[in-house]
mmCIF file with all atom_site columns, C-alpha atoms in Angstrom:
data_model
loop_
_atom_site.group_PDB
_atom_site.id
_atom_site.type_symbol
_atom_site.label_atom_id
_atom_site.label_alt_id
_atom_site.label_comp_id
_atom_site.label_asym_id
_atom_site.label_entity_id
_atom_site.label_seq_id
_atom_site.pdbx_PDB_ins_code
_atom_site.Cartn_x
_atom_site.Cartn_y
_atom_site.Cartn_z
_atom_site.occupancy
_atom_site.B_iso_or_equiv
_atom_site.pdbx_formal_charge
_atom_site.auth_seq_id
_atom_site.auth_comp_id
_atom_site.auth_asym_id
_atom_site.auth_atom_id
_atom_site.pdbx_PDB_model_num
ATOM 1  C CA . MET A 1 1  ? 81.256 10.433 62.171 1.00 74.00 ? 1  MET A CA 1
ATOM 2  C CA . GLU A 1 2  ? 81.852 13.716 64.196 1.00 86.00 ? 2  GLU A CA 1
ATOM 3  C CA . LYS A 1 3  ? 81.427 15.599 60.897 1.00 85.00 ? 3  LYS A CA 1
ATOM 4  C CA . GLU A 1 4  ? 78.156 14.115 60.028 1.00 89.00 ? 4  GLU A CA 1
ATOM 5  C CA . VAL A 1 5  ? 76.592 14.762 63.500 1.00 90.00 ? 5  VAL A CA 1
ATOM 6  C CA . ILE A 1 6  ? 77.790 18.601 63.178 1.00 88.00 ? 6  ILE A CA 1
ATOM 7  C CA . GLN A 1 7  ? 76.372 18.808 59.664 1.00 90.00 ? 7  GLN A CA 1
ATOM 8  C CA . PHE A 1 8  ? 73.145 17.287 60.684 1.00 93.00 ? 8  PHE A CA 1
ATOM 9  C CA . ALA A 1 9  ? 72.729 19.536 63.811 1.00 93.00 ? 9  ALA A CA 1
ATOM 10 C CA . SER A 1 10 ? 73.589 22.402 61.596 1.00 92.00 ? 10 SER A CA 1
ATOM 11 C CA . GLN A 1 11 ? 70.759 21.903 59.169 1.00 95.00 ? 11 GLN A CA 1
ATOM 12 C CA . VAL A 1 12 ? 68.347 21.331 62.189 1.00 96.00 ? 12 VAL A CA 1
ATOM 13 C CA . GLY A 1 13 ? 69.596 24.484 63.453 1.00 96.00 ? 13 GLY A CA 1
ATOM 14 C CA . PHE A 1 14 ? 69.182 26.555 60.302 1.00 96.00 ? 14 PHE A CA 1
ATOM 15 C CA . ALA A 1 15 ? 65.678 25.072 59.891 1.00 97.00 ? 15 ALA A CA 1
ATOM 16 C CA . LEU A 1 16 ? 64.781 26.043 63.288 1.00 97.00 ? 16 LEU A CA 1
ATOM 17 C CA . LEU A 1 17 ? 66.212 29.631 63.080 1.00 96.00 ? 17 LEU A CA 1
ATOM 18 C CA . SER A 1 18 ? 64.568 29.999 59.905 1.00 96.00 ? 18 SER A CA 1
ATOM 19 C CA . LEU A 1 19 ? 61.378 29.257 61.315 1.00 97.00 ? 19 LEU A CA 1
ATOM 20 C CA . ALA A 1 20 ? 62.004 31.717 64.358 1.00 96.00 ? 20 ALA A CA 1
ATOM 21 C CA . LEU A 1 21 ? 63.194 34.294 61.867 1.00 96.00 ? 21 LEU A CA 1
ATOM 22 C CA . LEU A 1 22 ? 59.753 34.197 59.872 1.00 96.00 ? 22 LEU A CA 1
ATOM 23 C CA . ILE A 1 23 ? 57.814 34.333 63.005 1.00 95.00 ? 23 ILE A CA 1
ATOM 24 C CA . ALA A 1 24 ? 59.995 37.381 64.132 1.00 94.00 ? 24 ALA A CA 1
ATOM 25 C CA . LEU A 1 25 ? 59.400 39.136 60.871 1.00 95.00 ? 25 LEU A CA 1
ATOM 26 C CA . TYR A 1 26 ? 55.755 38.886 61.359 1.00 94.00 ? 26 TYR A CA 1
ATOM 27 C CA . ARG A 1 27 ? 55.814 40.521 64.453 1.00 93.00 ? 27 ARG A CA 1
ATOM 28 C CA . ALA A 1 28 ? 58.068 43.116 63.251 1.00 91.00 ? 28 ALA A CA 1
ATOM 29 C CA . PHE A 1 29 ? 55.635 43.861 60.538 1.00 92.00 ? 29 PHE A CA 1
ATOM 30 C CA . LYS A 1 30 ? 52.452 43.204 62.039 1.00 91.00 ? 30 LYS A CA 1
ATOM 31 C CA . GLY A 1 31 ? 53.231 44.855 65.673 1.00 83.00 ? 31 GLY A CA 1
ATOM 32 C CA . PRO A 1 32 ? 50.458 46.654 67.117 1.00 90.00 ? 32 PRO A CA 1
ATOM 33 C CA . ARG A 1 33 ? 52.856 49.174 68.897 1.00 88.00 ? 33 ARG A CA 1
ATOM 34 C CA . ALA A 1 34 ? 56.176 50.590 68.188 1.00 83.00 ? 34 ALA A CA 1
ATOM 35 C CA . THR A 1 35 ? 57.732 48.975 71.191 1.00 84.00 ? 35 THR A CA 1
ATOM 36 C CA . ASP A 1 36 ? 56.477 45.630 69.723 1.00 89.00 ? 36 ASP A CA 1
ATOM 37 C CA . ARG A 1 37 ? 58.377 46.219 66.710 1.00 89.00 ? 37 ARG A CA 1
ATOM 38 C CA . VAL A 1 38 ? 61.532 47.284 68.419 1.00 88.00 ? 38 VAL A CA 1
ATOM 39 C CA . VAL A 1 39 ? 61.435 43.963 70.319 1.00 90.00 ? 39 VAL A CA 1
ATOM 40 C CA . ALA A 1 40 ? 60.938 41.834 67.503 1.00 92.00 ? 40 ALA A CA 1
ATOM 41 C CA . LEU A 1 41 ? 63.840 43.563 65.652 1.00 90.00 ? 41 LEU A CA 1
ATOM 42 C CA . ASP A 1 42 ? 66.048 43.079 68.327 1.00 92.00 ? 42 ASP A CA 1
ATOM 43 C CA . LEU A 1 43 ? 64.967 39.415 68.215 1.00 94.00 ? 43 LEU A CA 1
ATOM 44 C CA . LEU A 1 44 ? 65.718 39.262 64.584 1.00 94.00 ? 44 LEU A CA 1
ATOM 45 C CA . ALA A 1 45 ? 69.328 40.657 65.196 1.00 93.00 ? 45 ALA A CA 1
ATOM 46 C CA . GLY A 1 46 ? 69.678 37.847 67.859 1.00 94.00 ? 46 GLY A CA 1
ATOM 47 C CA . ILE A 1 47 ? 68.581 35.227 65.242 1.00 96.00 ? 47 ILE A CA 1
ATOM 48 C CA . CYS A 1 48 ? 70.875 36.656 62.548 1.00 94.00 ? 48 CYS A CA 1
ATOM 49 C CA . LEU A 1 49 ? 73.644 36.592 65.162 1.00 94.00 ? 49 LEU A CA 1
ATOM 50 C CA . ALA A 1 50 ? 72.798 32.916 65.814 1.00 95.00 ? 50 ALA A CA 1
ATOM 51 C CA . LEU A 1 51 ? 72.748 32.051 62.045 1.00 95.00 ? 51 LEU A CA 1
ATOM 52 C CA . PHE A 1 52 ? 76.048 33.578 61.451 1.00 94.00 ? 52 PHE A CA 1
ATOM 53 C CA . THR A 1 53 ? 77.550 31.661 64.480 1.00 94.00 ? 53 THR A CA 1
ATOM 54 C CA . LEU A 1 54 ? 75.937 28.457 63.425 1.00 94.00 ? 54 LEU A CA 1
ATOM 55 C CA . LEU A 1 55 ? 77.426 28.892 59.762 1.00 93.00 ? 55 LEU A CA 1
ATOM 56 C CA . ALA A 1 56 ? 80.830 29.732 61.300 1.00 94.00 ? 56 ALA A CA 1
ATOM 57 C CA . VAL A 1 57 ? 80.831 26.435 62.829 1.00 90.00 ? 57 VAL A CA 1
ATOM 58 C CA . SER A 1 58 ? 79.212 24.545 59.961 1.00 90.00 ? 58 SER A CA 1
ATOM 59 C CA . ALA A 1 59 ? 81.599 25.965 57.554 1.00 89.00 ? 59 ALA A CA 1
ATOM 60 C CA . ASP A 1 60 ? 84.575 26.074 59.960 1.00 87.00 ? 60 ASP A CA 1
ATOM 61 C CA . LYS A 1 61 ? 85.426 29.643 59.110 1.00 91.00 ? 61 LYS A CA 1
ATOM 62 C CA . SER A 1 62 ? 86.083 32.140 61.999 1.00 90.00 ? 62 SER A CA 1
ATOM 63 C CA . VAL A 1 63 ? 85.147 35.031 59.609 1.00 92.00 ? 63 VAL A CA 1
ATOM 64 C CA . TYR A 1 64 ? 81.522 34.836 60.124 1.00 92.00 ? 64 TYR A CA 1
ATOM 65 C CA . LEU A 1 65 ? 82.127 35.274 63.725 1.00 93.00 ? 65 LEU A CA 1
ATOM 66 C CA . ASN A 1 66 ? 83.312 38.767 62.879 1.00 93.00 ? 66 ASN A CA 1
ATOM 67 C CA . VAL A 1 67 ? 80.133 39.499 61.268 1.00 92.00 ? 67 VAL A CA 1
ATOM 68 C CA . ALA A 1 68 ? 78.121 38.080 64.149 1.00 91.00 ? 68 ALA A CA 1
ATOM 69 C CA . VAL A 1 69 ? 79.850 40.687 66.442 1.00 93.00 ? 69 VAL A CA 1
ATOM 70 C CA . CYS A 1 70 ? 79.305 43.480 64.242 1.00 93.00 ? 70 CYS A CA 1
ATOM 71 C CA . ILE A 1 71 ? 75.456 42.552 64.109 1.00 91.00 ? 71 ILE A CA 1
ATOM 72 C CA . SER A 1 72 ? 75.357 42.429 67.740 1.00 92.00 ? 72 SER A CA 1
ATOM 73 C CA . LEU A 1 73 ? 77.040 45.890 68.352 1.00 94.00 ? 73 LEU A CA 1
ATOM 74 C CA . LEU A 1 74 ? 74.591 47.438 65.928 1.00 93.00 ? 74 LEU A CA 1
ATOM 75 C CA . ALA A 1 75 ? 71.551 45.762 67.527 1.00 91.00 ? 75 ALA A CA 1
ATOM 76 C CA . PHE A 1 76 ? 72.680 47.178 70.701 1.00 92.00 ? 76 PHE A CA 1
ATOM 77 C CA . MET A 1 77 ? 73.293 50.614 69.656 1.00 94.00 ? 77 MET A CA 1
ATOM 78 C CA . SER A 1 78 ? 69.827 50.581 67.672 1.00 91.00 ? 78 SER A CA 1
ATOM 79 C CA . THR A 1 79 ? 68.051 49.237 70.432 1.00 89.00 ? 79 THR A CA 1
ATOM 80 C CA . ALA A 1 80 ? 69.762 51.831 73.013 1.00 91.00 ? 80 ALA A CA 1
ATOM 81 C CA . ALA A 1 81 ? 68.776 54.754 70.682 1.00 92.00 ? 81 ALA A CA 1
ATOM 82 C CA . PHE A 1 82 ? 65.156 53.663 69.847 1.00 88.00 ? 82 PHE A CA 1
ATOM 83 C CA . ALA A 1 83 ? 64.627 53.205 73.657 1.00 86.00 ? 83 ALA A CA 1
ATOM 84 C CA . ARG A 1 84 ? 66.065 56.744 74.215 1.00 90.00 ? 84 ARG A CA 1
ATOM 85 C CA . TYR A 1 85 ? 63.814 58.270 71.514 1.00 89.00 ? 85 TYR A CA 1
ATOM 86 C CA . LEU A 1 86 ? 60.650 56.507 73.153 1.00 85.00 ? 86 LEU A CA 1
ATOM 87 C CA . ALA A 1 87 ? 61.616 57.714 76.601 1.00 86.00 ? 87 ALA A CA 1
ATOM 88 C CA . THR A 1 88 ? 62.222 61.333 75.139 1.00 89.00 ? 88 THR A CA 1
ATOM 89 C CA . ARG A 1 89 ? 58.634 61.028 73.365 1.00 85.00 ? 89 ARG A CA 1
ATOM 90 C CA . HIS A 1 90 ? 56.883 59.713 76.342 1.00 80.00 ? 90 HIS A CA 1
ATOM 91 C CA . MET A 1 91 ? 58.097 62.609 78.330 1.00 83.00 ? 91 MET A CA 1
ATOM 92 C CA . GLN A 1 92 ? 57.116 65.055 75.790 1.00 85.00 ? 92 GLN A CA 1
ATOM 93 C CA . ASN A 1 93 ? 53.535 63.697 75.782 1.00 82.00 ? 93 ASN A CA 1
ATOM 94 C CA . LYS A 1 94 ? 53.397 63.922 79.579 1.00 81.00 ? 94 LYS A CA 1
ATOM 95 C CA . ASN A 1 95 ? 53.993 67.845 79.280 1.00 69.00 ? 95 ASN A CA 1
#
């Protein structure tokens, strides 16, 4: 019984996260400003993190959690780097 509940919840989770992934991809490509695209890409990383965590639970394999940790580290570093780039560009435009 417990395995069926986990399997059903995983399937629902995968479906909802896939829908969220499509919406975030749309915003990443259609975003009117660079900051909108960065937020959408950060959201995509979070959704991928959730997908790999859900995969680890549904497949009962902890190796997917390592992938999720790597994705979260890369997402943080890329968002911080892009924020620094935008701040530098903003300061140059003021001068």
